[in-house]
Tab-separated table of N, CA and C in Angstrom:
chain	number	residue	atom	x	y	z
A	1	MET	N	5.000	-0.639	12.005
A	1	MET	CA	4.435	0.540	12.612
A	1	MET	C	4.953	0.656	14.042
A	2	ILE	N	5.229	1.893	14.447
A	2	ILE	CA	5.622	2.210	15.805
A	2	ILE	C	4.462	2.936	16.469
A	3	LEU	N	4.080	2.469	17.671
A	3	LEU	CA	3.063	3.169	18.447
A	3	LEU	C	3.757	4.183	19.335
A	4	ALA	N	3.223	5.388	19.374
A	4	ALA	CA	3.705	6.418	20.286
A	4	ALA	C	2.591	6.698	21.273
A	5	ALA	N	2.893	6.597	22.557
A	5	ALA	CA	1.902	6.848	23.595
A	5	ALA	C	2.389	7.990	24.482
A	6	ASP	N	1.556	9.004	24.627
A	6	ASP	CA	1.857	10.157	25.475
A	6	ASP	C	0.872	10.134	26.635
A	7	ILE	N	1.355	9.775	27.818
A	7	ILE	CA	0.504	9.645	28.998
A	7	ILE	C	0.410	10.998	29.686
A	8	GLY	N	-0.772	11.590	29.614
A	8	GLY	CA	-1.012	12.868	30.272
A	8	GLY	C	-1.975	12.698	31.430
A	9	ASN	N	-2.189	13.759	32.180
A	9	ASN	CA	-3.070	13.697	33.338
A	9	ASN	C	-4.533	13.472	32.961
A	10	THR	N	-4.964	13.953	31.803
A	10	THR	CA	-6.356	13.833	31.373
A	10	THR	C	-6.549	12.740	30.341
A	11	ASN	N	-5.643	12.673	29.357
A	11	ASN	CA	-5.741	11.707	28.265
A	11	ASN	C	-4.417	11.016	28.004
A	12	ILE	N	-4.529	9.824	27.445
A	12	ILE	CA	-3.378	9.136	26.870
A	12	ILE	C	-3.586	9.217	25.368
A	13	THR	N	-2.665	9.856	24.684
A	13	THR	CA	-2.758	9.991	23.242
A	13	THR	C	-1.879	8.934	22.603
A	14	ILE	N	-2.464	8.186	21.664
A	14	ILE	CA	-1.741	7.119	20.982
A	14	ILE	C	-1.731	7.434	19.489
A	15	GLY	N	-0.558	7.325	18.892
A	15	GLY	CA	-0.425	7.528	17.456
A	15	GLY	C	0.338	6.367	16.848
A	16	GLY	N	0.022	6.068	15.605
A	16	GLY	CA	0.723	5.017	14.889
A	16	GLY	C	1.521	5.599	13.744
A	17	PHE	N	2.824	5.340	13.726
A	17	PHE	CA	3.718	5.884	12.701
A	17	PHE	C	4.272	4.784	11.809
A	18	ASN	N	4.153	4.975	10.514
A	18	ASN	CA	4.859	4.177	9.513
A	18	ASN	C	5.919	5.079	8.935
A	19	ASP	N	7.174	4.756	9.187
A	19	ASP	CA	8.288	5.624	8.822
A	19	ASP	C	8.025	7.002	9.436
A	20	ASP	N	7.947	8.046	8.630
A	20	ASP	CA	7.705	9.399	9.151
A	20	ASP	C	6.248	9.809	9.032
A	21	GLU	N	5.391	8.896	8.629
A	21	GLU	CA	3.998	9.241	8.371
A	21	GLU	C	3.079	8.799	9.521
A	22	LEU	N	2.315	9.746	10.031
A	22	LEU	CA	1.345	9.463	11.082
A	22	LEU	C	0.110	8.827	10.458
A	23	GLU	N	-0.200	7.586	10.853
A	23	GLU	CA	-1.321	6.843	10.283
A	23	GLU	C	-2.629	7.093	11.033
A	24	PHE	N	-2.559	7.232	12.349
A	24	PHE	CA	-3.756	7.506	13.138
A	24	PHE	C	-3.381	8.122	14.470
A	25	VAL	N	-4.361	8.793	15.080
A	25	VAL	CA	-4.231	9.336	16.437
A	25	VAL	C	-5.513	9.003	17.177
A	26	ALA	N	-5.387	8.586	18.434
A	26	ALA	CA	-6.553	8.292	19.266
A	26	ALA	C	-6.265	8.756	20.687
A	27	ARG	N	-7.330	9.065	21.402
A	27	ARG	CA	-7.188	9.485	22.792
A	27	ARG	C	-7.987	8.562	23.697
A	28	ILE	N	-7.360	8.214	24.824
A	28	ILE	CA	-7.967	7.353	25.837
A	28	ILE	C	-7.953	8.156	27.139
A	29	SER	N	-9.026	8.108	27.897
A	29	SER	CA	-9.045	8.796	29.188
A	29	SER	C	-8.031	8.173	30.138
A	30	THR	N	-7.262	9.017	30.791
A	30	THR	CA	-6.302	8.549	31.788
A	30	THR	C	-7.055	8.152	33.055
A	31	ASP	N	-6.788	6.951	33.537
A	31	ASP	CA	-7.432	6.451	34.757
A	31	ASP	C	-6.420	5.578	35.487
A	32	ALA	N	-5.866	6.116	36.566
A	32	ALA	CA	-4.813	5.408	37.310
A	32	ALA	C	-5.307	4.125	37.966
A	33	SER	N	-6.628	3.930	38.030
A	33	SER	CA	-7.142	2.709	38.657
A	33	SER	C	-7.275	1.549	37.668
A	34	LYS	N	-7.095	1.814	36.369
A	34	LYS	CA	-7.184	0.743	35.373
A	34	LYS	C	-5.935	-0.134	35.429
A	35	THR	N	-6.126	-1.411	35.132
A	35	THR	CA	-5.009	-2.357	35.108
A	35	THR	C	-4.384	-2.393	33.713
A	36	SER	N	-3.237	-3.040	33.614
A	36	SER	CA	-2.592	-3.177	32.302
A	36	SER	C	-3.453	-4.001	31.350
A	37	ASP	N	-4.181	-4.998	31.879
A	37	ASP	CA	-5.082	-5.785	31.027
A	37	ASP	C	-6.217	-4.925	30.474
A	38	GLU	N	-6.751	-4.038	31.305
A	38	GLU	CA	-7.817	-3.146	30.834
A	38	GLU	C	-7.297	-2.214	29.744
A	39	TYR	N	-6.122	-1.629	29.974
A	39	TYR	CA	-5.538	-0.758	28.950
A	39	TYR	C	-5.185	-1.538	27.690
A	40	ALA	N	-4.705	-2.772	27.830
A	40	ALA	CA	-4.394	-3.592	26.648
A	40	ALA	C	-5.642	-3.804	25.803
A	41	GLY	N	-6.769	-4.091	26.449
A	41	GLY	CA	-8.026	-4.261	25.722
A	41	GLY	C	-8.440	-2.991	24.996
A	42	ILE	N	-8.270	-1.855	25.657
A	42	ILE	CA	-8.613	-0.573	25.033
A	42	ILE	C	-7.693	-0.295	23.854
A	43	ILE	N	-6.410	-0.571	24.019
A	43	ILE	CA	-5.446	-0.340	22.933
A	43	ILE	C	-5.753	-1.250	21.749
A	44	LEU	N	-6.038	-2.524	22.008
A	44	LEU	CA	-6.388	-3.448	20.918
A	44	LEU	C	-7.654	-2.990	20.197
A	45	SER	N	-8.634	-2.520	20.942
A	45	SER	CA	-9.865	-2.011	20.332
A	45	SER	C	-9.581	-0.775	19.478
A	46	THR	N	-8.713	0.084	19.977
A	46	THR	CA	-8.344	1.292	19.235
A	46	THR	C	-7.647	0.923	17.930
A	47	LEU	N	-6.746	-0.047	17.988
A	47	LEU	CA	-6.079	-0.500	16.763
A	47	LEU	C	-7.100	-1.056	15.774
A	48	ALA	N	-8.054	-1.842	16.263
A	48	ALA	CA	-9.081	-2.426	15.388
A	48	ALA	C	-9.937	-1.343	14.746
A	49	ILE	N	-10.309	-0.337	15.519
A	49	ILE	CA	-11.113	0.770	14.982
A	49	ILE	C	-10.395	1.442	13.820
A	50	HIS	N	-9.076	1.553	13.934
A	50	HIS	CA	-8.283	2.228	12.906
A	50	HIS	C	-7.733	1.257	11.847
A	51	GLY	N	-8.175	0.019	11.905
A	51	GLY	CA	-7.781	-0.956	10.885
A	51	GLY	C	-6.337	-1.382	10.938
A	52	VAL	N	-5.754	-1.386	12.121
A	52	VAL	CA	-4.344	-1.755	12.277
A	52	VAL	C	-4.268	-3.128	12.943
A	53	PRO	N	-3.818	-4.166	12.228
A	53	PRO	CA	-3.642	-5.477	12.869
A	53	PRO	C	-2.489	-5.418	13.871
A	54	LYS	N	-2.664	-6.118	15.007
A	54	LYS	CA	-1.637	-6.036	16.058
A	54	LYS	C	-0.287	-6.569	15.601
A	55	ASP	N	-0.261	-7.487	14.640
A	55	ASP	CA	1.030	-8.007	14.165
A	55	ASP	C	1.767	-7.007	13.276
A	56	LYS	N	1.145	-5.876	12.974
A	56	LYS	CA	1.788	-4.817	12.191
A	56	LYS	C	2.628	-3.890	13.088
A	57	ILE	N	2.479	-4.035	14.419
A	57	ILE	CA	3.195	-3.181	15.373
A	57	ILE	C	4.599	-3.742	15.611
A	58	ASP	N	5.612	-2.895	15.357
A	58	ASP	CA	7.007	-3.298	15.518
A	58	ASP	C	7.607	-2.864	16.858
A	59	GLY	N	7.014	-1.848	17.481
A	59	GLY	CA	7.554	-1.346	18.743
A	59	GLY	C	6.732	-0.186	19.236
A	60	ALA	N	7.170	0.382	20.359
A	60	ALA	CA	6.435	1.493	20.961
A	60	ALA	C	7.390	2.474	21.626
A	61	ILE	N	6.926	3.716	21.703
A	61	ILE	CA	7.630	4.791	22.394
A	61	ILE	C	6.632	5.384	23.381
A	62	VAL	N	7.058	5.610	24.617
A	62	VAL	CA	6.155	6.139	25.637
A	62	VAL	C	6.763	7.387	26.261
A	63	SER	N	5.941	8.433	26.376
A	63	SER	CA	6.313	9.606	27.170
A	63	SER	C	5.233	9.771	28.225
A	64	SER	N	5.598	10.344	29.378
A	64	SER	CA	4.629	10.367	30.466
A	64	SER	C	4.895	11.492	31.453
A	65	VAL	N	3.789	12.051	31.973
A	65	VAL	CA	3.856	12.955	33.119
A	65	VAL	C	3.096	12.337	34.295
A	66	VAL	N	2.763	11.040	34.172
A	66	VAL	CA	2.021	10.313	35.213
A	66	VAL	C	2.814	9.054	35.572
A	67	PRO	N	3.875	9.192	36.379
A	67	PRO	CA	4.744	8.054	36.685
A	67	PRO	C	4.043	6.782	37.162
A	68	PRO	N	2.953	6.852	37.946
A	68	PRO	CA	2.311	5.600	38.375
A	68	PRO	C	1.765	4.756	37.217
A	69	LEU	N	1.531	5.378	36.063
A	69	LEU	CA	1.007	4.625	34.916
A	69	LEU	C	2.098	4.104	33.986
A	70	ASN	N	3.344	4.462	34.206
A	70	ASN	CA	4.412	4.046	33.293
A	70	ASN	C	4.473	2.532	33.123
A	71	SER	N	4.558	1.789	34.205
A	71	SER	CA	4.668	0.331	34.093
A	71	SER	C	3.348	-0.284	33.639
A	72	VAL	N	2.224	0.318	33.994
A	72	VAL	CA	0.918	-0.194	33.570
A	72	VAL	C	0.810	-0.127	32.048
A	73	ILE	N	1.130	1.011	31.469
A	73	ILE	CA	1.050	1.174	30.008
A	73	ILE	C	2.121	0.336	29.325
A	74	LYS	N	3.318	0.282	29.897
A	74	LYS	CA	4.387	-0.553	29.328
A	74	LYS	C	3.919	-1.995	29.224
A	75	ASN	N	3.315	-2.525	30.290
A	75	ASN	CA	2.812	-3.897	30.260
A	75	ASN	C	1.648	-4.058	29.291
A	76	ALA	N	0.817	-3.048	29.174
A	76	ALA	CA	-0.317	-3.103	28.248
A	76	ALA	C	0.166	-3.163	26.805
A	77	LEU	N	1.203	-2.401	26.515
A	77	LEU	CA	1.727	-2.385	25.152
A	77	LEU	C	2.480	-3.657	24.852
């Protein structure tokens, strides 16, 4: 599975893709004061809610309009 994360000013939208099929979509509130560890915990919780084991993730794609969060989300993923 590939995680796609779209970092917006209000929400971070995360989707999980198996081949061309979208398996889930979730939204996380964007908060520039959160650390990468905090976002990692939220992402892991989101995966658990959707029944996706973390070892099923093969990679990630990130798009962003919030440059200060780019490295934070990269480290979280």
